[in-house]
PDB file of C-alpha atoms in Angstrom:
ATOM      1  CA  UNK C   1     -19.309 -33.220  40.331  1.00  0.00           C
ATOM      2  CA  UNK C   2     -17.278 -34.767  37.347  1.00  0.00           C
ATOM      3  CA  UNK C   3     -20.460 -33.286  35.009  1.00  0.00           C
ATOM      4  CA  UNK C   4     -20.090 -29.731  36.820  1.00  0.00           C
ATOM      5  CA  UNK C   5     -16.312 -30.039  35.960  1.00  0.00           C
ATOM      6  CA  UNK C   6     -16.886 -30.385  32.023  1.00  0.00           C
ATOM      7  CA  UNK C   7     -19.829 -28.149  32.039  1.00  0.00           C
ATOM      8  CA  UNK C   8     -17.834 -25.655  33.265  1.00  0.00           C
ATOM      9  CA  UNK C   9     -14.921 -26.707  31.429  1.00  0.00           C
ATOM     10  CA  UNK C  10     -16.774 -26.225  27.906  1.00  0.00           C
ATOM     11  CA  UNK C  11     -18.120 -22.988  28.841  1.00  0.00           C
ATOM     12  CA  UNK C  12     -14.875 -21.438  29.608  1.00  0.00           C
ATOM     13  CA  UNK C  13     -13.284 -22.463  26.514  1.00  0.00           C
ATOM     14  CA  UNK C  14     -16.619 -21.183  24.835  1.00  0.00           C
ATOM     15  CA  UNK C  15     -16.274 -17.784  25.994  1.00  0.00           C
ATOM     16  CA  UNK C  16     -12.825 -18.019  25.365  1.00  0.00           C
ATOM     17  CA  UNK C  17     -13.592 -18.357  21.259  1.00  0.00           C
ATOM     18  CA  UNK C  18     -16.202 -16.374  21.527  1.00  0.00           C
ATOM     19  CA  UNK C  19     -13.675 -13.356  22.430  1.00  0.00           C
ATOM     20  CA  UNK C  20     -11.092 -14.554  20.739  1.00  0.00           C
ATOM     21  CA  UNK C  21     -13.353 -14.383  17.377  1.00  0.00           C
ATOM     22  CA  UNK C  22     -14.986 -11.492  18.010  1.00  0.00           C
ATOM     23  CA  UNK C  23     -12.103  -9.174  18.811  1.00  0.00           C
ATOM     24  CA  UNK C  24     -11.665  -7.972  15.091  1.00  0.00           C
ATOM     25  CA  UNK C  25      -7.872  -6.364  14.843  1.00  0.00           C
ATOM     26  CA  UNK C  26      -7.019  -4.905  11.685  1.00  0.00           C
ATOM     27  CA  UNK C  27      -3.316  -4.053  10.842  1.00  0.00           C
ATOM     28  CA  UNK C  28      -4.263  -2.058   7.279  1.00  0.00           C
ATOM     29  CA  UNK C  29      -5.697   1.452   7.031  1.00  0.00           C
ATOM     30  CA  UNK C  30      -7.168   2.912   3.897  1.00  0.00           C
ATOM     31  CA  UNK C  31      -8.556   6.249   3.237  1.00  0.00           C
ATOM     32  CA  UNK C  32     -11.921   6.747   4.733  1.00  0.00           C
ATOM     33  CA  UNK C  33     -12.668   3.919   2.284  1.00  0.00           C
ATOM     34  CA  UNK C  34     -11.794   5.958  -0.783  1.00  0.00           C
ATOM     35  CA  UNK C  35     -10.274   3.765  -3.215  1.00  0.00           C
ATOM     36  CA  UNK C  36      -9.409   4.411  -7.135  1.00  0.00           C
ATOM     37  CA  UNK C  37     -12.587   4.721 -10.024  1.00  0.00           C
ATOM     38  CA  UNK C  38     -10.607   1.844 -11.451  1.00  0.00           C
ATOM     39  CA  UNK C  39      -9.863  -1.814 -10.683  1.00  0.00           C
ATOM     40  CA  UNK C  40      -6.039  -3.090  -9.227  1.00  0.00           C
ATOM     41  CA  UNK C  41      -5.964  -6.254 -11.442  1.00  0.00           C
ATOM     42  CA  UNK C  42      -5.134  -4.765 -13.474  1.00  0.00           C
ATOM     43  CA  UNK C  43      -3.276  -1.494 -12.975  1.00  0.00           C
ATOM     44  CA  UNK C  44      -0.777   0.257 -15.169  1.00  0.00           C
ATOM     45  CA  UNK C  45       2.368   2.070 -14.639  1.00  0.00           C
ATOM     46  CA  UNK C  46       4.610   3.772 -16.623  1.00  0.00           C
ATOM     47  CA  UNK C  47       8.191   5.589 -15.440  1.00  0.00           C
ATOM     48  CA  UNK C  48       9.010   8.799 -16.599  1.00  0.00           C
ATOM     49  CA  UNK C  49      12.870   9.470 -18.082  1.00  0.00           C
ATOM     50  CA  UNK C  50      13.073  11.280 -14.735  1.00  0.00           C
ATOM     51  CA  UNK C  51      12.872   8.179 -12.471  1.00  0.00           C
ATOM     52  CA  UNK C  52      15.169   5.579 -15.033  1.00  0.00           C
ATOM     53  CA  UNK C  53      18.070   5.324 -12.436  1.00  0.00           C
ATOM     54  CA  UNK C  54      15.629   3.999 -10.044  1.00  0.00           C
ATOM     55  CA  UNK C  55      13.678   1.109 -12.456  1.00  0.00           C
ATOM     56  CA  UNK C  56      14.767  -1.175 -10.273  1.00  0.00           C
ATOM     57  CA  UNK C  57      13.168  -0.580  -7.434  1.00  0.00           C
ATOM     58  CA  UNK C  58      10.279   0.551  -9.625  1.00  0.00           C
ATOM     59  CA  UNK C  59      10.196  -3.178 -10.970  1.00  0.00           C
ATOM     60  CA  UNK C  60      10.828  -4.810  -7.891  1.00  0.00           C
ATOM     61  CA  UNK C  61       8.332  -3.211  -5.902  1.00  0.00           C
ATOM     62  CA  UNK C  62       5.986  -3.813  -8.671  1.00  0.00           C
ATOM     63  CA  UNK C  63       6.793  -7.415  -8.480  1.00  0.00           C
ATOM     64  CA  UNK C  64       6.324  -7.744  -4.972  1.00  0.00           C
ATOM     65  CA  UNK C  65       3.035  -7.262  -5.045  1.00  0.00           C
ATOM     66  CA  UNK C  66       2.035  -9.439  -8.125  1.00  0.00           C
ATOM     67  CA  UNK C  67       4.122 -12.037  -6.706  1.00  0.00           C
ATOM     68  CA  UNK C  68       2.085 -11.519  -3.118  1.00  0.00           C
ATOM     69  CA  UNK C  69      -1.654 -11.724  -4.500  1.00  0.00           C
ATOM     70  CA  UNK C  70      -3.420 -12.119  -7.175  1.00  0.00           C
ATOM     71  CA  UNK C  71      -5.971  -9.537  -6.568  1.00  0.00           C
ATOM     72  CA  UNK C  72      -3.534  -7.464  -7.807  1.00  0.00           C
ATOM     73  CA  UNK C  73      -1.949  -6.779 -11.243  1.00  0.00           C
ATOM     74  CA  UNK C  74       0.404  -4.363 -12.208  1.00  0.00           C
ATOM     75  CA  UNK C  75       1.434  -3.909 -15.939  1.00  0.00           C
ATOM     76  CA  UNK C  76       3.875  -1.152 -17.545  1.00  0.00           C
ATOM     77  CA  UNK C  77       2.432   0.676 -20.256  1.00  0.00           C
ATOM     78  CA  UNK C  78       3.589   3.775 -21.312  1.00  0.00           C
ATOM     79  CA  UNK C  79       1.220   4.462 -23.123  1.00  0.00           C
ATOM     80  CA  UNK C  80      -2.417   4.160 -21.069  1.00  0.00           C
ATOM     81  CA  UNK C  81      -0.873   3.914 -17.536  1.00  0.00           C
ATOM     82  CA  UNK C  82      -2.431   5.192 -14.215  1.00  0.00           C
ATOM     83  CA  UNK C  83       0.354   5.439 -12.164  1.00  0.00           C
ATOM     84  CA  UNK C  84       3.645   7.321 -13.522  1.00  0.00           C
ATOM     85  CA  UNK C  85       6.727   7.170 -11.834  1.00  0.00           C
ATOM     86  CA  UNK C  86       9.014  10.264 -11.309  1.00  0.00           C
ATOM     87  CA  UNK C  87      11.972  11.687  -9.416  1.00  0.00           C
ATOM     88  CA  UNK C  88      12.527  15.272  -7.839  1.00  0.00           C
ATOM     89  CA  UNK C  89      14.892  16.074  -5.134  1.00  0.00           C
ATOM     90  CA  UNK C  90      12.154  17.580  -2.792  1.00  0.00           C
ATOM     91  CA  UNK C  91      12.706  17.329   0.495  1.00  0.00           C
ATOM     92  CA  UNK C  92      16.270  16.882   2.616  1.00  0.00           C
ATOM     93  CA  UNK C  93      16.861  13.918   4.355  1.00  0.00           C
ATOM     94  CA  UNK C  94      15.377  14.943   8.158  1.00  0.00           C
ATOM     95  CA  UNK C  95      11.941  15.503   6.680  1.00  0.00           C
ATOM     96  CA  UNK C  96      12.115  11.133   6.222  1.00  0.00           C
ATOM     97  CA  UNK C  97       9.963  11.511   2.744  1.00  0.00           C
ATOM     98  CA  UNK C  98      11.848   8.652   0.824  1.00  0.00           C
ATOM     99  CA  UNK C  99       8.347   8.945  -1.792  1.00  0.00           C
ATOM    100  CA  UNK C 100       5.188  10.459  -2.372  1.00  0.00           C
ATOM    101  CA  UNK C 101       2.316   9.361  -3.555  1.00  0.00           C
ATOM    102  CA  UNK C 102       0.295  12.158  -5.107  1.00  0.00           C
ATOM    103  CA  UNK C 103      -3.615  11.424  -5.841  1.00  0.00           C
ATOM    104  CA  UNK C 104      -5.145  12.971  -9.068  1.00  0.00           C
ATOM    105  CA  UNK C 105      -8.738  12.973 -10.895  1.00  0.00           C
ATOM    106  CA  UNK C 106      -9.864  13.599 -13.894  1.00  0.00           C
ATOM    107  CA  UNK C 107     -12.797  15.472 -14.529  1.00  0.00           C
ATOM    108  CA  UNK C 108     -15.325  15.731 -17.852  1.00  0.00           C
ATOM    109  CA  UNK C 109     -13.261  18.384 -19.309  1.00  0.00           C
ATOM    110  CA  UNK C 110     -10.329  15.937 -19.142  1.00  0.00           C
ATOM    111  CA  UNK C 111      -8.612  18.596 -16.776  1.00  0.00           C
ATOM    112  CA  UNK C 112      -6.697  16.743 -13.727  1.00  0.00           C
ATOM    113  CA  UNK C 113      -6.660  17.841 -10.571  1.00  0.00           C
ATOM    114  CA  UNK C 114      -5.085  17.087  -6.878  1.00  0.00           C
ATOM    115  CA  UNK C 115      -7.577  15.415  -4.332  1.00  0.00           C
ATOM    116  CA  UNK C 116      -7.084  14.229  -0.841  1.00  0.00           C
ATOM    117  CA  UNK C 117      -7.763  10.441  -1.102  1.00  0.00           C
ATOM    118  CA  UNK C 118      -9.413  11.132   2.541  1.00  0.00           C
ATOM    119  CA  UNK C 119     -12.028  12.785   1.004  1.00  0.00           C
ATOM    120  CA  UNK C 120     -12.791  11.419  -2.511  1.00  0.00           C
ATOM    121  CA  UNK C 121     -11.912   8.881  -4.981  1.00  0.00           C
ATOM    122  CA  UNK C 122      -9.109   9.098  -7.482  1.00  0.00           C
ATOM    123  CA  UNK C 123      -8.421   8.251 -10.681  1.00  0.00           C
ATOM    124  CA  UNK C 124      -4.446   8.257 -11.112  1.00  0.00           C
ATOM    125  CA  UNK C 125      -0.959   8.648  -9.043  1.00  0.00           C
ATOM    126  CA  UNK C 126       2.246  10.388  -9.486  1.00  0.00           C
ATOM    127  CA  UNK C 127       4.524   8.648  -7.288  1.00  0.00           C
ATOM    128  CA  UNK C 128       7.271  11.126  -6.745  1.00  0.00           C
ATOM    129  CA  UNK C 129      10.686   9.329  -5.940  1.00  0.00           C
ATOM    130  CA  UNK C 130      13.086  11.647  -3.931  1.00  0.00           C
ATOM    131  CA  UNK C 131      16.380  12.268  -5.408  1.00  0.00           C
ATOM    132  CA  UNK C 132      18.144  13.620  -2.189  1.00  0.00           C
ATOM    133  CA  UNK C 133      17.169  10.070   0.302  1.00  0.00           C
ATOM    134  CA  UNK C 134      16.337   7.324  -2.364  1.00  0.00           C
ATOM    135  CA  UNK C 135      19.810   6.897  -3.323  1.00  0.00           C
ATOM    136  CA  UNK C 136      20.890   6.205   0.817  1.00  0.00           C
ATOM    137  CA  UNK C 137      18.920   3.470   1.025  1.00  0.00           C
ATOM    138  CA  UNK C 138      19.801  -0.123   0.740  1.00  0.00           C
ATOM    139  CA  UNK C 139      17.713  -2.220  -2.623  1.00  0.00           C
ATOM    140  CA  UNK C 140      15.910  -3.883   0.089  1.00  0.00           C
ATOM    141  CA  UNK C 141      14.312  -0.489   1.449  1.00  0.00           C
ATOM    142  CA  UNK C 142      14.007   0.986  -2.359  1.00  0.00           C
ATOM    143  CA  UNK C 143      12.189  -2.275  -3.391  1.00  0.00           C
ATOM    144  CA  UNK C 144       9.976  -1.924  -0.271  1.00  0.00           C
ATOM    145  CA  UNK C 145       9.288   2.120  -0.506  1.00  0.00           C
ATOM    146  CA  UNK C 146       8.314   1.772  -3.762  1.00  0.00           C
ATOM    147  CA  UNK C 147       5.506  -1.330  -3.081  1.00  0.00           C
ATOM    148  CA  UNK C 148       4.478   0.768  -0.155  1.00  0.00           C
ATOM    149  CA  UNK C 149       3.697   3.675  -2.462  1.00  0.00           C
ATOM    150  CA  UNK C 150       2.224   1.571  -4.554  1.00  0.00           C
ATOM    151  CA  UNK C 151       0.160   0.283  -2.015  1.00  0.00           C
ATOM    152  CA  UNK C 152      -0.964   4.163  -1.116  1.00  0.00           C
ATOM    153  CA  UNK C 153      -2.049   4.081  -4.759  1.00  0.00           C
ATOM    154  CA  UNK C 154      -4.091   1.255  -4.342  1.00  0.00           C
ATOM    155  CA  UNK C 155      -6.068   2.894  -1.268  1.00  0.00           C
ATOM    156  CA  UNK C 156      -3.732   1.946   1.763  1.00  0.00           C
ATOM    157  CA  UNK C 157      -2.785   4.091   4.020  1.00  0.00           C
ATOM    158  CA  UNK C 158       0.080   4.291   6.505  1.00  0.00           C
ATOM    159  CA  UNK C 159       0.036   1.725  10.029  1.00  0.00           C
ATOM    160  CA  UNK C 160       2.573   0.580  12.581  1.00  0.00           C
ATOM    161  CA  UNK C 161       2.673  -2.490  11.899  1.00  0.00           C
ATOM    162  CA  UNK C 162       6.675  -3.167  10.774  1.00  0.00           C
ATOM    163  CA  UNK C 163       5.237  -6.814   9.236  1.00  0.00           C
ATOM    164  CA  UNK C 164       3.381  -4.636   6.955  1.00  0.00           C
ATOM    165  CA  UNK C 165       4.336  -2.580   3.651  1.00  0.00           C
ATOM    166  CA  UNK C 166       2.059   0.058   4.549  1.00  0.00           C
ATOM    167  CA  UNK C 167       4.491   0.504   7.667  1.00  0.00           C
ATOM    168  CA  UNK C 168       6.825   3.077   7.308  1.00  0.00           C
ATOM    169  CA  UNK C 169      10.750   2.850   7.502  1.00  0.00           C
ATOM    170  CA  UNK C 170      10.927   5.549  10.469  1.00  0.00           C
ATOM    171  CA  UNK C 171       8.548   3.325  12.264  1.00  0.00           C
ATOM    172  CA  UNK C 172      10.975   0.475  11.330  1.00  0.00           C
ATOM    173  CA  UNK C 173       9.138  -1.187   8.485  1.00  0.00           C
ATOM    174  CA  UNK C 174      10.767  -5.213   8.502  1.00  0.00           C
ATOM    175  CA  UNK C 175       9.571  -5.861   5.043  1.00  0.00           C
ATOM    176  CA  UNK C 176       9.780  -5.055   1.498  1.00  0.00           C
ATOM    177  CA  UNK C 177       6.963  -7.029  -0.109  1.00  0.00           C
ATOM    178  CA  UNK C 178       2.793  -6.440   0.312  1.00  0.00           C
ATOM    179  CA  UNK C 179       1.668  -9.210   3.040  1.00  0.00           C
ATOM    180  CA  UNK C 180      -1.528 -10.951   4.340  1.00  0.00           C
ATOM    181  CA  UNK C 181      -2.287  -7.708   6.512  1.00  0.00           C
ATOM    182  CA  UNK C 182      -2.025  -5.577   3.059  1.00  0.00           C
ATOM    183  CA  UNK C 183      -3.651  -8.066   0.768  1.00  0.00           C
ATOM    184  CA  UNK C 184      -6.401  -8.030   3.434  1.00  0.00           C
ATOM    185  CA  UNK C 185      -6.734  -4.402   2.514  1.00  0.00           C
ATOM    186  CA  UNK C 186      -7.021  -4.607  -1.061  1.00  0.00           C
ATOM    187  CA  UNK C 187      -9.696  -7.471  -0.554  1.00  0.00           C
ATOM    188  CA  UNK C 188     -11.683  -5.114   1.778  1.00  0.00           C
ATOM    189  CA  UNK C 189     -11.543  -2.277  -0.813  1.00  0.00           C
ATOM    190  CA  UNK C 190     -12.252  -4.177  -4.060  1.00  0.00           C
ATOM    191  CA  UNK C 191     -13.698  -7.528  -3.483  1.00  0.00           C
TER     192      UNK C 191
END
């Protein structure tokens, strides 16, 4: 009886790990797997005059995520960068677009077009900062909108998970830095 006991005992907790392990729950989304031609360590950024008044956030959100990983390096250069900074005012406050994250390649004629990351690779981002809502928000949620678009320009794409950068505010993002969720992302893209 007392062997039945364990026996059965053993096997429960077995099955128990088994679907435990097995039940694979992502909390990142990319774009169909698209990801930049280029690497994210590193990655270079430069900020046009447009988007000064917001370098802040710019640098913060940059250092979130090369604080958070070290698959990931992002370097200013103005010169050779792939993903330029700028502000418009483009949209009013009840369309909730605090940024944008534009997706552009570059063909052998050197002539750039738009592309939907859902659909192909890319090769550089405009992240558009919006004049009319950035200003509202706290440094906490600049710092965090601008590693989130960031992270769209590294291949992530939006979730619901608020522990996660690639959350957005509306869906009550908690945090303003890239966590293991995100930097599971990047790993699954480029490593």
């Amino acid at each position: 009886m007392r062997a039945k006991k364990c026996i059965f005992t053993i096997l429960f907790i077995s099955i128990l790990l088994v679907i435990f392990y097995s039940i694979s729950v992502f909390a990142y989304n990319t774009f169909n797997e698209h990801t930049r031609s280029s690497r994210v360590d590193p990655m270079y950024y430069s900020i046009d005059s447009s988007a000064n008044s917001y370098s802040s956030a710019i640098f913060d959100g940059v250092g979130a995520w090369n604080d958070s990983s070290h698959y990931t390096r992002l370097l200013y250069n103005s010169d050779a960068a792939d993903v330029f900074f700028s502000a418009d005012a483009f949209a009013d406050e009840s369309a909730h677009i605090i940024a944008k994250t534009l997706f552009i390649s570059v063909d052998a004629d050197f002539q750039l077009y738009s592309v939907n990351p859902n659909v192909s690779n890319w090769d550089i981002n405009l992240i558009e900062i919006n004049t009319l809502v950035m200003p509202k928000l706290t440094a906490y949620k600049q710092q965090g909108t601008m590693a989130h678009e960031l992270g769209h320009a590294m291949g992530l794409a939006h979730n619901t998970n608020p522990h996660s950068i690639m959350c957005q505010l509306k869906d009550h993002r908690a945090v303003n830095y890239p966590t293991t969720d995100d930097i599971n992302g990047i790993i699954h893209l480029y490593y």
